[in-house]
CSV table of C-alpha atoms in Angstrom, one decimal:
chain,number,residue,atom,x,y,z
A,1,UNK,CA,-86.1,35.6,27.9
A,2,UNK,CA,-83.5,36.7,25.9
A,3,UNK,CA,-80.4,34.3,26.6
A,4,UNK,CA,-77.2,35.6,28.6
A,5,UNK,CA,-74.3,36.2,25.8
A,6,UNK,CA,-70.9,36.2,27.5
A,7,UNK,CA,-68.3,38.6,25.9
A,8,UNK,CA,-64.6,37.7,26.2
A,9,UNK,CA,-62.2,40.9,25.8
A,10,UNK,CA,-58.6,40.4,26.8
A,11,UNK,CA,-57.0,43.9,27.2
A,12,UNK,CA,-53.3,44.3,26.8
A,13,UNK,CA,-51.9,48.1,26.6
A,14,UNK,CA,-55.6,48.9,24.3
A,15,UNK,CA,-55.8,52.6,26.0
A,16,UNK,CA,-56.6,54.5,22.7
A,17,UNK,CA,-58.9,52.0,21.1
A,18,UNK,CA,-60.9,50.2,24.5
A,19,UNK,CA,-63.2,52.9,25.1
A,20,UNK,CA,-64.5,52.7,21.8
A,21,UNK,CA,-64.5,48.7,21.6
A,22,UNK,CA,-66.8,48.8,24.9
A,23,UNK,CA,-68.7,51.7,23.5
A,24,UNK,CA,-69.7,49.3,20.6
A,25,UNK,CA,-71.0,46.6,23.2
A,26,UNK,CA,-72.9,49.1,25.2
A,27,UNK,CA,-74.5,49.8,22.3
A,28,UNK,CA,-76.0,46.8,21.2
A,29,UNK,CA,-79.4,46.2,20.4
A,30,UNK,CA,-79.4,42.7,22.4
A,31,UNK,CA,-79.2,44.0,26.3
A,32,UNK,CA,-79.2,40.3,28.1
A,33,UNK,CA,-74.7,40.3,28.1
A,34,UNK,CA,-71.7,40.5,30.4
A,35,UNK,CA,-68.6,41.9,29.3
A,36,UNK,CA,-65.4,40.2,31.0
A,37,UNK,CA,-62.6,42.5,30.3
A,38,UNK,CA,-59.1,40.5,31.5
A,39,UNK,CA,-56.4,42.8,31.6
A,40,UNK,CA,-53.2,40.9,31.2
A,41,UNK,CA,-50.8,43.5,32.8
A,42,UNK,CA,-51.1,46.7,31.1
A,43,UNK,CA,-48.8,49.5,31.6
A,44,UNK,CA,-51.1,52.1,29.9
A,45,UNK,CA,-54.0,54.1,31.2
A,46,UNK,CA,-56.9,51.4,29.8
A,47,UNK,CA,-57.2,50.2,33.0
A,48,UNK,CA,-58.7,53.5,34.3
A,49,UNK,CA,-60.4,53.7,31.0
A,50,UNK,CA,-62.8,50.0,31.7
A,51,UNK,CA,-62.7,51.3,35.4
A,52,UNK,CA,-64.9,54.3,34.3
A,53,UNK,CA,-67.1,52.3,32.1
A,54,UNK,CA,-67.5,50.3,34.7
A,55,UNK,CA,-69.0,52.4,37.2
A,56,UNK,CA,-71.8,53.1,34.6
A,57,UNK,CA,-72.9,49.6,33.7
A,58,UNK,CA,-72.2,46.5,35.9
A,59,UNK,CA,-72.7,44.1,33.2
A,60,UNK,CA,-69.2,44.9,32.9
A,61,UNK,CA,-66.5,42.9,34.8
A,62,UNK,CA,-63.0,43.3,34.8
A,63,UNK,CA,-60.2,40.8,35.9
A,64,UNK,CA,-56.9,42.0,36.6
A,65,UNK,CA,-54.1,39.0,36.2
A,66,UNK,CA,-51.1,39.4,38.5
A,67,UNK,CA,-48.6,38.4,35.6
A,68,UNK,CA,-48.5,39.0,31.6
A,69,UNK,CA,-49.7,35.7,30.0
A,70,UNK,CA,-50.9,36.0,26.3
A,71,UNK,CA,-54.4,36.1,24.8
A,72,UNK,CA,-54.9,32.3,24.8
A,73,UNK,CA,-54.6,32.9,28.9
A,74,UNK,CA,-57.0,35.7,29.6
A,75,UNK,CA,-59.5,34.7,27.0
A,76,UNK,CA,-59.9,31.3,28.7
A,77,UNK,CA,-59.5,32.9,32.3
A,78,UNK,CA,-62.7,34.6,30.9
A,79,UNK,CA,-64.2,31.9,29.5
A,80,UNK,CA,-64.2,30.3,32.8
A,81,UNK,CA,-65.8,33.1,34.7
A,82,UNK,CA,-68.6,33.5,31.7
A,83,UNK,CA,-72.0,33.2,33.0
A,84,UNK,CA,-73.6,32.8,29.5
A,85,UNK,CA,-75.3,30.0,27.3
A,86,UNK,CA,-73.1,32.1,24.6
A,87,UNK,CA,-69.6,32.9,24.7
A,88,UNK,CA,-68.7,35.8,22.2
A,89,UNK,CA,-65.1,37.4,21.6
A,90,UNK,CA,-64.1,41.1,20.9
A,91,UNK,CA,-60.6,42.3,21.2
A,92,UNK,CA,-59.6,45.3,22.6
A,93,UNK,CA,-59.7,47.4,19.7
A,94,UNK,CA,-62.3,46.1,17.6
A,95,UNK,CA,-65.8,46.9,16.9
A,96,UNK,CA,-69.1,45.3,16.8
A,97,UNK,CA,-72.2,46.5,14.7
A,98,UNK,CA,-74.8,47.6,17.2
A,99,UNK,CA,-77.2,44.7,16.0
A,100,UNK,CA,-74.0,42.2,15.7
A,101,UNK,CA,-75.6,40.0,19.1
A,102,UNK,CA,-79.4,40.3,18.0
A,103,UNK,CA,-78.8,39.3,14.1
A,104,UNK,CA,-76.6,36.4,15.1
A,105,UNK,CA,-78.0,34.6,18.4
A,106,UNK,CA,-81.3,34.5,16.0
A,107,UNK,CA,-79.6,32.7,13.6
A,108,UNK,CA,-78.0,30.4,15.6
A,109,UNK,CA,-81.5,29.7,17.6
A,110,UNK,CA,-83.0,29.8,14.2
A,111,UNK,CA,-80.5,27.4,12.6
A,112,UNK,CA,-79.7,25.6,15.9
A,113,UNK,CA,-76.1,26.7,15.5
A,114,UNK,CA,-73.1,25.3,17.7
A,115,UNK,CA,-70.9,27.6,16.1
A,116,UNK,CA,-71.3,31.0,13.7
A,117,UNK,CA,-69.3,33.4,12.1
A,118,UNK,CA,-70.2,36.5,10.7
A,119,UNK,CA,-68.7,38.8,7.6
A,120,UNK,CA,-67.0,41.8,8.7
A,121,UNK,CA,-64.8,45.0,7.7
A,122,UNK,CA,-61.7,45.2,8.3
A,123,UNK,CA,-60.5,49.5,9.0
A,124,UNK,CA,-57.3,51.6,9.5
A,125,UNK,CA,-55.6,51.4,12.4
A,126,UNK,CA,-56.1,55.6,13.6
A,127,UNK,CA,-59.1,56.6,11.2
A,128,UNK,CA,-61.3,53.7,11.7
A,129,UNK,CA,-61.9,54.0,7.8
A,130,UNK,CA,-63.2,50.9,6.2
A,131,UNK,CA,-60.4,49.1,4.1
A,132,UNK,CA,-62.3,46.1,2.9
A,133,UNK,CA,-65.3,44.0,3.8
A,134,UNK,CA,-64.7,40.1,4.3
A,135,UNK,CA,-67.0,38.3,3.0
A,136,UNK,CA,-67.6,34.7,4.4
A,137,UNK,CA,-69.1,30.9,3.6
A,138,UNK,CA,-72.2,29.5,4.3
A,139,UNK,CA,-70.9,26.7,6.5
A,140,UNK,CA,-67.0,25.5,7.3
A,141,UNK,CA,-66.0,21.8,7.9
A,142,UNK,CA,-62.8,21.2,10.0
A,143,UNK,CA,-61.2,19.9,7.0
A,144,UNK,CA,-62.0,22.9,5.3
A,145,UNK,CA,-60.7,25.4,8.1
A,146,UNK,CA,-57.9,23.4,8.0
A,147,UNK,CA,-57.1,25.0,4.5
A,148,UNK,CA,-57.8,28.5,5.6
A,149,UNK,CA,-59.0,30.4,8.5
A,150,UNK,CA,-62.1,32.0,7.2
A,151,UNK,CA,-63.6,32.6,11.2
A,152,UNK,CA,-62.7,36.4,12.3
A,153,UNK,CA,-62.7,35.8,16.3
A,154,UNK,CA,-64.3,39.0,16.9
A,155,UNK,CA,-67.3,37.4,14.7
A,156,UNK,CA,-67.3,33.9,16.6
A,157,UNK,CA,-69.8,32.9,18.9
A,158,UNK,CA,-70.5,28.8,20.2
A,159,UNK,CA,-73.5,27.9,22.6
A,160,UNK,CA,-72.4,26.3,25.8
A,161,UNK,CA,-75.6,24.3,26.3
A,162,UNK,CA,-75.2,22.4,23.4
A,163,UNK,CA,-70.8,21.2,24.0
A,164,UNK,CA,-69.8,22.6,26.9
A,165,UNK,CA,-67.2,25.4,27.9
A,166,UNK,CA,-64.4,24.7,25.0
A,167,UNK,CA,-61.0,26.5,25.7
A,168,UNK,CA,-58.2,28.2,23.5
A,169,UNK,CA,-55.1,26.0,23.1
A,170,UNK,CA,-52.0,28.1,25.4
A,171,UNK,CA,-49.9,29.1,22.1
A,172,UNK,CA,-48.5,31.7,21.1
A,173,UNK,CA,-50.0,32.3,18.0
A,174,UNK,CA,-53.7,31.5,16.2
A,175,UNK,CA,-54.9,30.8,19.0
A,176,UNK,CA,-58.5,31.3,17.7
A,177,UNK,CA,-58.0,28.9,15.5
A,178,UNK,CA,-56.9,26.4,17.3
A,179,UNK,CA,-60.4,26.7,19.3
A,180,UNK,CA,-62.5,26.4,16.1
A,181,UNK,CA,-61.0,23.5,15.3
A,182,UNK,CA,-61.5,21.8,18.9
A,183,UNK,CA,-65.3,22.9,18.2
A,184,UNK,CA,-65.4,21.3,14.4
A,185,UNK,CA,-64.2,18.1,16.4
A,186,UNK,CA,-66.9,18.3,18.1
A,187,UNK,CA,-69.6,18.9,15.3
A,188,UNK,CA,-69.8,19.0,11.8
A,189,UNK,CA,-70.2,22.4,10.5
A,190,UNK,CA,-69.9,25.8,11.6
A,191,UNK,CA,-71.9,28.2,10.0
A,192,UNK,CA,-71.9,31.8,8.3
A,193,UNK,CA,-73.8,34.8,8.8
A,194,UNK,CA,-72.4,36.9,5.6
A,195,UNK,CA,-73.1,40.3,6.7
A,196,UNK,CA,-70.7,42.2,8.1
A,197,UNK,CA,-71.4,43.3,11.5
A,198,UNK,CA,-68.1,43.8,13.1
A,199,UNK,CA,-65.0,45.7,12.2
A,200,UNK,CA,-61.2,44.8,12.7
A,201,UNK,CA,-58.9,47.5,13.4
A,202,UNK,CA,-55.9,46.8,10.9
A,203,UNK,CA,-53.0,47.0,13.2
A,204,UNK,CA,-49.5,48.7,11.9
A,205,UNK,CA,-47.9,47.4,15.4
A,206,UNK,CA,-50.3,44.5,16.5
A,207,UNK,CA,-48.0,42.1,18.4
A,208,UNK,CA,-49.2,38.6,19.4
A,209,UNK,CA,-49.8,39.4,22.8
A,210,UNK,CA,-52.0,41.8,22.0
A,211,UNK,CA,-53.9,41.2,18.5
């Protein structure tokens, strides 16, 4: 039996993109997952889009916050509700390669890894065309990560069976960076799979509450 993966997706006004993001999860070759979408009081129709997809697949779960709280609180609420052994992250405007989970979970299990990350493409906001490819090192320590955050949030997965649930610090920006550092205080290294298994959408109007 494949282990359950809980995918954490905060959403704030991502109506133009969220359907594609969720479809990239639905298209995963690794099928034992739950997707927890936390809506942070969106004022657009992204909530309706999410609800229409939930009706087709019960692995998608929706949490609606009662006040706009920012991505750290949204993600932490999803982590709290998560039932999976593995915690993965995907923002509501980014995408995954269809084999992302299968490749990465196999990589973690084969090498007994607590925190992993992968390479990814950066894509243009509207067209989705690839801008460039971000390559990643084989491993990174706490002190090395302090110099440069090379772990893309949309690529990271950690194993709760080994370190329990670890939450993002409630800070305005770089909450994911704070989380990786918290984990790397517990384990010596995070390990990278240098394959472009995700697509990061470069938003020209990106705000800290959205991306």
